[in-house]
CSV table of C-alpha atoms in Angstrom, one decimal:
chain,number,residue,atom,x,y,z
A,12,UNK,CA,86.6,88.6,130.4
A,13,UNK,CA,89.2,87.1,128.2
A,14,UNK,CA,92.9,87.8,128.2
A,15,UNK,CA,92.6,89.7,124.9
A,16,UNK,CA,90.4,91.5,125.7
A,17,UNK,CA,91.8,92.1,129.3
A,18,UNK,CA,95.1,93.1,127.4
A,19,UNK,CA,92.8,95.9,125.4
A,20,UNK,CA,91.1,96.7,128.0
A,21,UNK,CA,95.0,97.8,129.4
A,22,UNK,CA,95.8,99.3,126.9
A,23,UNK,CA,92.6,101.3,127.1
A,24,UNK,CA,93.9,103.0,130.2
A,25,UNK,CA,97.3,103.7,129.2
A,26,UNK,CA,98.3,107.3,128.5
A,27,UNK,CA,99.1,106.3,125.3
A,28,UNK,CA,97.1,105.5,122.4
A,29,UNK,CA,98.0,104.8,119.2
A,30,UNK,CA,97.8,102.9,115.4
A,31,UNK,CA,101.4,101.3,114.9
A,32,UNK,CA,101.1,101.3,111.2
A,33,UNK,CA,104.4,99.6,110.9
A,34,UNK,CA,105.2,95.9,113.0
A,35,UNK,CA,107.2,93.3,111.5
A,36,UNK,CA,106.1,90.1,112.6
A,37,UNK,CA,108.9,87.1,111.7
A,38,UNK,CA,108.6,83.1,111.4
A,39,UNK,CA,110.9,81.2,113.3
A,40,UNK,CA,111.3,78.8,110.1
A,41,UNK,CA,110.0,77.8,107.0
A,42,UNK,CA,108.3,75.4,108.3
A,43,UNK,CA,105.5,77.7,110.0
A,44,UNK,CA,104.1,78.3,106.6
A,45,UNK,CA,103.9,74.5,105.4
A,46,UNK,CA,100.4,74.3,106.2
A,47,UNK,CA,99.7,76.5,103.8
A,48,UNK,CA,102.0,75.5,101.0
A,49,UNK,CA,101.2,72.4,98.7
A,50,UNK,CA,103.3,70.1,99.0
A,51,UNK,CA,104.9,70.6,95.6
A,52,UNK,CA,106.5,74.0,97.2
A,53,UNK,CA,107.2,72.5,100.6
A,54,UNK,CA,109.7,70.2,98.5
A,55,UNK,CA,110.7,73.3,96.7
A,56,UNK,CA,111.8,74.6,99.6
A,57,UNK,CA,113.5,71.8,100.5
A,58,UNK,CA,115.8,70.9,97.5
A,59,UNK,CA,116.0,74.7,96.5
A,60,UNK,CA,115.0,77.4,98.8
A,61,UNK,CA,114.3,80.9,98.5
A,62,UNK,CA,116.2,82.3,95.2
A,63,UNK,CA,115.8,86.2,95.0
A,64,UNK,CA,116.9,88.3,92.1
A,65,UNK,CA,119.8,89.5,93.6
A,66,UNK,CA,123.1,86.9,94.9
A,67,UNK,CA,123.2,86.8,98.6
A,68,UNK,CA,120.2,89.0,99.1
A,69,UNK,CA,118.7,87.0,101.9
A,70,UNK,CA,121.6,88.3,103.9
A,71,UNK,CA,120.5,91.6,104.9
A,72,UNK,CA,122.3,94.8,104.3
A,73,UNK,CA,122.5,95.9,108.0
A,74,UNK,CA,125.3,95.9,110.6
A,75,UNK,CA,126.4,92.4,111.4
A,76,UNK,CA,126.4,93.4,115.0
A,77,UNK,CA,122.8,94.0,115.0
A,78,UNK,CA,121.1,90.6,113.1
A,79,UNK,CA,117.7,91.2,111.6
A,80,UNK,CA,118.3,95.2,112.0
A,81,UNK,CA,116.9,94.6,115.1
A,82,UNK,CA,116.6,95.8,119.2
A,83,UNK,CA,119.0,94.4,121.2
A,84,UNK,CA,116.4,93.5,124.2
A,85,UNK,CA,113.7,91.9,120.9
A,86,UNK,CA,115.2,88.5,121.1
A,87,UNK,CA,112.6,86.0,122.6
A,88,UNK,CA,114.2,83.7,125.4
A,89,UNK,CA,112.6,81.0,124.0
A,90,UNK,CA,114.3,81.6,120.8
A,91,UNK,CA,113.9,82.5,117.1
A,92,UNK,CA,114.0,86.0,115.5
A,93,UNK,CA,113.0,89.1,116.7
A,94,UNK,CA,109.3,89.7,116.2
A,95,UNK,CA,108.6,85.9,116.3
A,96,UNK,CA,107.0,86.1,119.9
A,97,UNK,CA,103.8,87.3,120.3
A,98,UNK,CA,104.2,87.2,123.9
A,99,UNK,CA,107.1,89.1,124.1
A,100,UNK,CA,105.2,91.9,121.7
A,101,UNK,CA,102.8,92.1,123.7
A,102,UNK,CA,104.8,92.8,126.9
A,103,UNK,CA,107.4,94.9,125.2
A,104,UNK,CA,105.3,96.7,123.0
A,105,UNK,CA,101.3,96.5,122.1
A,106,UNK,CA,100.7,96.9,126.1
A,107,UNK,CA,103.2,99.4,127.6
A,108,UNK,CA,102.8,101.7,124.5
A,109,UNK,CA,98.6,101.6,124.5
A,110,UNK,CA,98.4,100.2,120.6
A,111,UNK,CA,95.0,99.5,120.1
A,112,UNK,CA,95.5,98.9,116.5
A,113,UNK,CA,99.1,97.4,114.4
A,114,UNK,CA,99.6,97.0,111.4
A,115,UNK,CA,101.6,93.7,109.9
A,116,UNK,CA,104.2,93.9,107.6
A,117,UNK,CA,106.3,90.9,106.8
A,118,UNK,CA,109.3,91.7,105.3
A,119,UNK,CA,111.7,88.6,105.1
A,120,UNK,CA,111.3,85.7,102.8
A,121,UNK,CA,109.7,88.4,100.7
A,122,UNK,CA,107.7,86.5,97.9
A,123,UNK,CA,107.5,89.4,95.6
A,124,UNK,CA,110.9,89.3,94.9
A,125,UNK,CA,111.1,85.6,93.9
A,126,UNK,CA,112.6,84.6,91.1
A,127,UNK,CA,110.2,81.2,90.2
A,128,UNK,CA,107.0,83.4,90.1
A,129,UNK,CA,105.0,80.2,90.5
A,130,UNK,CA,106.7,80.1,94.1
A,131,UNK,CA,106.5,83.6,94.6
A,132,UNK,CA,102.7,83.5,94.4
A,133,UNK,CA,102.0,80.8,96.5
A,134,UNK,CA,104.1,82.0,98.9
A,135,UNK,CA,102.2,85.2,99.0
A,136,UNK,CA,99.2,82.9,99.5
A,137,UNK,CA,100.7,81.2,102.5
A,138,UNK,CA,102.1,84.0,104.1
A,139,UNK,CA,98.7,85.6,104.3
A,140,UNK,CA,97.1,83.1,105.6
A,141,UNK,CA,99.8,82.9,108.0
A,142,UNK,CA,99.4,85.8,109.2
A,143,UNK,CA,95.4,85.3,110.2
A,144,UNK,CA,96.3,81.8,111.9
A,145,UNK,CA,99.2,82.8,113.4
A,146,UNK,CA,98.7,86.6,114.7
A,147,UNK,CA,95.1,88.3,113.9
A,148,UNK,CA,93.4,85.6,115.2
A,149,UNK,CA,95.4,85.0,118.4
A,150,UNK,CA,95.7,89.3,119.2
A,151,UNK,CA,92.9,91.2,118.1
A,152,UNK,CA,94.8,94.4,117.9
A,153,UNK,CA,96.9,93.2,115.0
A,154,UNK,CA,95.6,93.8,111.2
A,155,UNK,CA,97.4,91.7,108.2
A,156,UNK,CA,98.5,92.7,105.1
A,157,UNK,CA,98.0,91.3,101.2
A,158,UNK,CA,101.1,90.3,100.3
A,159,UNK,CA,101.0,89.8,96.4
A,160,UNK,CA,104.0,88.8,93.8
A,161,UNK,CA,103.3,91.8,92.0
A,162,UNK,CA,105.4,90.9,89.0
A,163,UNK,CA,102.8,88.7,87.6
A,164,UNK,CA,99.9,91.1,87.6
A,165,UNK,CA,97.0,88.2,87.2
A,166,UNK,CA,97.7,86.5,90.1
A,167,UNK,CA,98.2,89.8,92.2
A,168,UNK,CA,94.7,90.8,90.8
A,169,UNK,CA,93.4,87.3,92.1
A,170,UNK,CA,94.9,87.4,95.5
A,171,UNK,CA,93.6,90.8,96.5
A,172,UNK,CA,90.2,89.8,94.9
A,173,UNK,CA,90.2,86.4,97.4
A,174,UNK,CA,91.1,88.7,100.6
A,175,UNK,CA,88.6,91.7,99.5
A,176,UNK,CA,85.5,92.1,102.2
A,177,UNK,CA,88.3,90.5,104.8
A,178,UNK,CA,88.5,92.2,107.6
A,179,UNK,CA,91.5,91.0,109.3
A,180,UNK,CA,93.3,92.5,106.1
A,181,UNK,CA,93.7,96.2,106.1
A,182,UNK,CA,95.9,97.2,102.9
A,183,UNK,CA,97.9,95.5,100.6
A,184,UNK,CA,101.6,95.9,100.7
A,185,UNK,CA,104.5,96.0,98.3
A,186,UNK,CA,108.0,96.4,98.1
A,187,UNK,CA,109.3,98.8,96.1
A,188,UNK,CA,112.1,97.2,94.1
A,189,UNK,CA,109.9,95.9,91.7
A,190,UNK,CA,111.2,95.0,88.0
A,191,UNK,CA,110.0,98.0,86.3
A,192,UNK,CA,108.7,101.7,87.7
A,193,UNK,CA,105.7,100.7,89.9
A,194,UNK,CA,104.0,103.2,87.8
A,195,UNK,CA,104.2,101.1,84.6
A,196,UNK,CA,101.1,100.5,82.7
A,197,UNK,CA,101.8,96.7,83.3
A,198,UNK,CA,101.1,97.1,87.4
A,199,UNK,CA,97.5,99.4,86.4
A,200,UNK,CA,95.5,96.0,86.9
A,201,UNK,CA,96.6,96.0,91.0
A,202,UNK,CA,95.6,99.5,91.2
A,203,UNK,CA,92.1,99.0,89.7
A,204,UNK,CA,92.0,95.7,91.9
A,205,UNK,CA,93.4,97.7,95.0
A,206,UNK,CA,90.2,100.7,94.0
A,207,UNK,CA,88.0,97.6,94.0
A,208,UNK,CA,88.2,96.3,97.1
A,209,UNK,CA,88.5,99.4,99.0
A,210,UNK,CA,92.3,98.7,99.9
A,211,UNK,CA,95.0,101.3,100.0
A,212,UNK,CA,98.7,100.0,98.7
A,213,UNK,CA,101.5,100.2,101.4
A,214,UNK,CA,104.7,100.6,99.7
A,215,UNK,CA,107.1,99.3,102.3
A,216,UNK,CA,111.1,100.0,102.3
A,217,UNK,CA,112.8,96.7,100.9
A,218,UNK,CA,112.2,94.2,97.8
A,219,UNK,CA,115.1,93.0,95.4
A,220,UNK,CA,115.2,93.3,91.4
A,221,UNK,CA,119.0,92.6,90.8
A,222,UNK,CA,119.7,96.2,90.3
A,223,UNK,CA,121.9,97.9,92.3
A,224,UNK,CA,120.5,99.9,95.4
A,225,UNK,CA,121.8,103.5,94.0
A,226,UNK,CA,121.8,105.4,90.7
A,227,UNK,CA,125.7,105.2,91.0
A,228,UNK,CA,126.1,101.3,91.5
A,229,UNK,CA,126.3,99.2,94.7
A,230,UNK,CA,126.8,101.3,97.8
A,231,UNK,CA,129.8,100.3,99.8
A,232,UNK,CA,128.9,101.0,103.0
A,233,UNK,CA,125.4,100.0,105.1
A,234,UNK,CA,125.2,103.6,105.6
A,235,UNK,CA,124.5,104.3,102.0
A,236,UNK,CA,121.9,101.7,101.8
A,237,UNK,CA,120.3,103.0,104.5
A,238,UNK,CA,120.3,106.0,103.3
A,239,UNK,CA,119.6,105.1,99.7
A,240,UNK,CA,115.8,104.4,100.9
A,241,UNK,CA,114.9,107.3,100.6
A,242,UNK,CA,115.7,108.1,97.1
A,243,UNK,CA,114.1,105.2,96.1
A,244,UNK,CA,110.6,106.1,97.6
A,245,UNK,CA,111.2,109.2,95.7
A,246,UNK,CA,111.5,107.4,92.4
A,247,UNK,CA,108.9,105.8,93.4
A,248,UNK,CA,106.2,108.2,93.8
A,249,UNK,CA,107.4,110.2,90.9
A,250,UNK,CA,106.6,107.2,88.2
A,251,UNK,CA,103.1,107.1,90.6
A,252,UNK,CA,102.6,110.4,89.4
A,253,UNK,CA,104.0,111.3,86.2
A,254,UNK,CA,102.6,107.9,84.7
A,255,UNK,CA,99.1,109.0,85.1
A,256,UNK,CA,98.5,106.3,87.8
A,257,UNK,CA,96.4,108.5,90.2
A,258,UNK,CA,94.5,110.7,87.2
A,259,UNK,CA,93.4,107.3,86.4
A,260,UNK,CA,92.5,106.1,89.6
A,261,UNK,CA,91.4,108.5,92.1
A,262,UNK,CA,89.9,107.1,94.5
A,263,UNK,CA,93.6,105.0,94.9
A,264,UNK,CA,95.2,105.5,98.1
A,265,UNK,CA,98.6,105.0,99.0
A,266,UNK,CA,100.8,105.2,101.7
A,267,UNK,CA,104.7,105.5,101.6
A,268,UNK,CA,106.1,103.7,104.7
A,269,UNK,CA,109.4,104.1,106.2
A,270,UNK,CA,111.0,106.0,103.4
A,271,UNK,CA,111.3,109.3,105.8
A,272,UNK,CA,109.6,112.8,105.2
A,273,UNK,CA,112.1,115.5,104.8
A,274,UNK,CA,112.6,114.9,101.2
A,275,UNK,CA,108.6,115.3,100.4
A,276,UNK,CA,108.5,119.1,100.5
A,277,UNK,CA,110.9,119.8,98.2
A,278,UNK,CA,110.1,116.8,95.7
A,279,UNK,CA,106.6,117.9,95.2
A,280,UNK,CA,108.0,121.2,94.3
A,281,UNK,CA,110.8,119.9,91.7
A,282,UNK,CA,107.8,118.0,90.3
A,283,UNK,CA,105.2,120.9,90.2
A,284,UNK,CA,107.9,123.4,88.3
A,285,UNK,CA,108.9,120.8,85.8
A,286,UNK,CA,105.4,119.8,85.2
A,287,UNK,CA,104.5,123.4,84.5
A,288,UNK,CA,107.5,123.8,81.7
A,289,UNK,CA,107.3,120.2,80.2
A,290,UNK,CA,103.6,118.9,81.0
A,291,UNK,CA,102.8,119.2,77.2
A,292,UNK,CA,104.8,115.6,77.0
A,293,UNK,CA,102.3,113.9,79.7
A,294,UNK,CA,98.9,115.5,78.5
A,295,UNK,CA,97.4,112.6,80.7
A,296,UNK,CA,98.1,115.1,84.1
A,297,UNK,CA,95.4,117.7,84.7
A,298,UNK,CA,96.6,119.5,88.0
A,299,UNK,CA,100.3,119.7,89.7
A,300,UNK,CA,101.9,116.9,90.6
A,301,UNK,CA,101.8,118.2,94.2
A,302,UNK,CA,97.7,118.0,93.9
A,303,UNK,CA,97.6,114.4,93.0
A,304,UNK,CA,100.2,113.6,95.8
A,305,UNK,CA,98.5,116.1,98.7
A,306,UNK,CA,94.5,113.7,97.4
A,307,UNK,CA,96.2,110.5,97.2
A,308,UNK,CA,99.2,109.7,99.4
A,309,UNK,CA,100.3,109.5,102.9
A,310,UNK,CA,103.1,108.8,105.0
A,311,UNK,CA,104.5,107.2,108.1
A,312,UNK,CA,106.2,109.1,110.7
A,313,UNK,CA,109.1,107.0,111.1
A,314,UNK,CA,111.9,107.5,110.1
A,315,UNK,CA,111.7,111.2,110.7
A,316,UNK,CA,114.6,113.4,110.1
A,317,UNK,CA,114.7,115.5,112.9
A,318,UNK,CA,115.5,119.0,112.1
A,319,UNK,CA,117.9,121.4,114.1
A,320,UNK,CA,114.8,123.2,116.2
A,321,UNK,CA,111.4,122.3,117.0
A,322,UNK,CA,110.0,125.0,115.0
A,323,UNK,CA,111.5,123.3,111.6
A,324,UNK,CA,109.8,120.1,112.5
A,325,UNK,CA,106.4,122.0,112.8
A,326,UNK,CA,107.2,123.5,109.6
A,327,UNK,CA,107.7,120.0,107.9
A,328,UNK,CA,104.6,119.1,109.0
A,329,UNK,CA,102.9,122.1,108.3
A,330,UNK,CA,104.3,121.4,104.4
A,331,UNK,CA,103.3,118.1,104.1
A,332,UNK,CA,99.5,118.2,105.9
A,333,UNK,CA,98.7,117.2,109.5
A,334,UNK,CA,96.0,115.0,108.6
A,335,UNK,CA,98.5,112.9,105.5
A,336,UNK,CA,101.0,111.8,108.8
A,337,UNK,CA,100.4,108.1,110.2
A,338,UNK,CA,102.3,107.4,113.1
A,339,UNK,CA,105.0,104.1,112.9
A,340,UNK,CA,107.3,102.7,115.5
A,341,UNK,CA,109.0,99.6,113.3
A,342,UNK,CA,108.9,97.4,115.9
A,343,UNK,CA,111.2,95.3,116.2
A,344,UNK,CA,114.0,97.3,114.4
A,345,UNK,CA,116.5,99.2,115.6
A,346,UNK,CA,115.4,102.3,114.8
A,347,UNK,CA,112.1,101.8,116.7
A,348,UNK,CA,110.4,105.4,117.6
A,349,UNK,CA,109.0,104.9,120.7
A,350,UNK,CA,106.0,107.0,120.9
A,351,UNK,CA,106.7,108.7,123.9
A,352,UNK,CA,109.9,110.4,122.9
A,353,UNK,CA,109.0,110.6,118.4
A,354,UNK,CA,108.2,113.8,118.3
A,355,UNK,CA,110.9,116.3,119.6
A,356,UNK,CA,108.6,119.5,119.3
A,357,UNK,CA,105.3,120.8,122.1
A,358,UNK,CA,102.8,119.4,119.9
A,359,UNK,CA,99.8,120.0,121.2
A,360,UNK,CA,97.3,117.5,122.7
A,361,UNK,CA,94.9,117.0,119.3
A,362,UNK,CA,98.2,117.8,116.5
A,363,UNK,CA,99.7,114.5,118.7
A,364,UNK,CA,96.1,112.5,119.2
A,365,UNK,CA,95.3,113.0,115.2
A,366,UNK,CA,99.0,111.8,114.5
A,367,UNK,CA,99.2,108.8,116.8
A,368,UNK,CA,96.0,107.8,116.5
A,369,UNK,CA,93.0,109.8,114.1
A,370,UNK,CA,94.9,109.9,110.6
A,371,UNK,CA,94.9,105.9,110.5
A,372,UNK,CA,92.0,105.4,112.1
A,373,UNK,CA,90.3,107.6,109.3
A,374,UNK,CA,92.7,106.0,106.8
A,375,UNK,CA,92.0,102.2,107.6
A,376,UNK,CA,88.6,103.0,108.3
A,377,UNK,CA,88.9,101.5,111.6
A,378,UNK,CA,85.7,102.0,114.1
């Protein structure tokens, strides 16, 4: 027997098992992805770096105290960033806490968000090949991610086409931040490509677009920003909805990752009471806004709010639908949920199986 399948075979027997729907794998450097760049971009790289649409966005908006908004203990001894070390994910995470399946989701160096689109798109390119050579192939409990530049439309279209049939590619993933409302008619062609192939669309927390993070301005404090993620999934799915993107597509999936869940509830209402006064202005929508969202979207678990009693939490999840609920840890943030301790209510045994493990394993398809 091999060691990966030795380690699976582990995590078999844990008490424990889930779909992490949400791991952040990191590069040590640049350089990791130069086998995959021509060299045209390597020298780009070189003479002129990453440029984003906002100044100084590379640094991240999290506490200086805590680098890459990450665990303390997620540092590998050998060195790098946390989340470079698949070792040191295995032993701290896909073993102990009985993953059998995780989901990759690169966040930094974030090629959608480039401002040379040309660069942007073979970087997309790179990273997801990357992320076979580097991780799926090497741990067979890991799934990658289509990473597109989704502000040129074409070359999204063409990269989700290449990776379609894939297997070691699960969903394609996009930042939110994008340049216009991600419900734009412009974006339609990544839908219809995203239909195509059978993918859902992850819409991860993060991206830049030089605007500012609130509908007020900058925020001043990281606190705000954090908190600010959450208003922007909800911008989000409202231009998803109102824009006539899943009455035009529905067989799309989606599924809103780390953007929280109290706020879902009580947004699908607001939508569903304006729709009935004002829907003569989008004639396109044929059913409640609440319909399209309870057919078409999920969400992951983490972060959850966590409301004052058990019985709220039960209620939350009552509102939003057992089976729409994928389970997330963030590993290697700081903010992790470890799956032991997420859920501060008695769920019982199949509420906690079908949210740790059956919604995504429905959702992915996975055997």
């Amino acid at each position: 027997m091999s060691i990966v399948e030795l380690e699976r075979s582990s995590a078999a027997r844990s008490k424990l098992r889930i779909i992490d729907c949400d791991i952040h794998p990191a590069m040590t450097s640049w350089t990791e992805v130069h086998p995959y760049l021509a060299k045209q971009w390597i020298d780009h790289l070189s003479v002129y770096g990453s440029h984003l649409r906002h100044a100084f966005s590379e640094a991240l908006s999290h506490p200086r105290m805590s680098p890459d908004a990450a665990r303390v203990d997620a540092y590998p001894e050998e060195g790098g960033p946390p989340g470079s070390s698949l070792e040191l994910m295995r032993t701290q995470h896909l073993d102990p806490n009985g993953v059998e399946t995780g989901m990759l989701i690169p966040l930094r160096w974030n090629p959608g968000s480039q401002r040379n689109l040309d660069f942007g798109v073979a970087l997309t390119q790179a990273m997801n090949t990357w992320q076979v050579e580097r991780w799926v192939k090497n741990e067979l409990r890991l799934r990658a991610s289509v990473l597109i530049a989704q502000e040129d439309t074409g070359a999204s279209v063409a990269e989700i086409d290449a990776r379609a049939g894939d297997p070691n590619f699960t969903q394609i993933l996009v930042l939110p931040k994008t340049d216009e409302p991600f419900g734009r008619r412009r974006y339609w062609p990544i839908f219809e490509a995203a239909v195509r192939s059978n993918l859902p669309i992850a819409i991860h927390v993060g991206g830049t677009n030089g605007h500012p993070s609130t509908g007020g301005g900058w925020a001043s404090y990281y606190m705000e920003e954090h908190n600010s993620v959450a208003e922007t999934m909800q911008a989000i799915l409202t231009s998803l909805v109102f824009e006539g993107v899943f009455e035009r597509f529905p067989q799309l999936r989606v599924v809103i990752m780390e953007g929280g869940l109290g706020w879902i509830p009580s947004l699908t209402a607001r939508m569903d009471k304006h729709w009935s006064r004002l829907r003569s202005e989008v004639p396109h929508l044929k059913r409640p806004p609440s319909e399209y969202i309870r057919r078409q979207v999920w969400f992951t678990t983490q972060p959850m709010e966590e409301p004052g009693s058990a019985a709220q939490l039960i209620d939350l999840f009552d509102r939003i639908g057992w089976d729409r609920l994928l389970f997330s840890t963030d590993y290697p943030h700081w903010d992790f949920d470890d799956p032991r301790y997420a859920f501060r209510a008695n769920l019982s045994e199949a509420q906690r199986d079908q949210i740790l493990y059956g919604n995504a394993q429905a959702f992915y398809g996975l055997p």
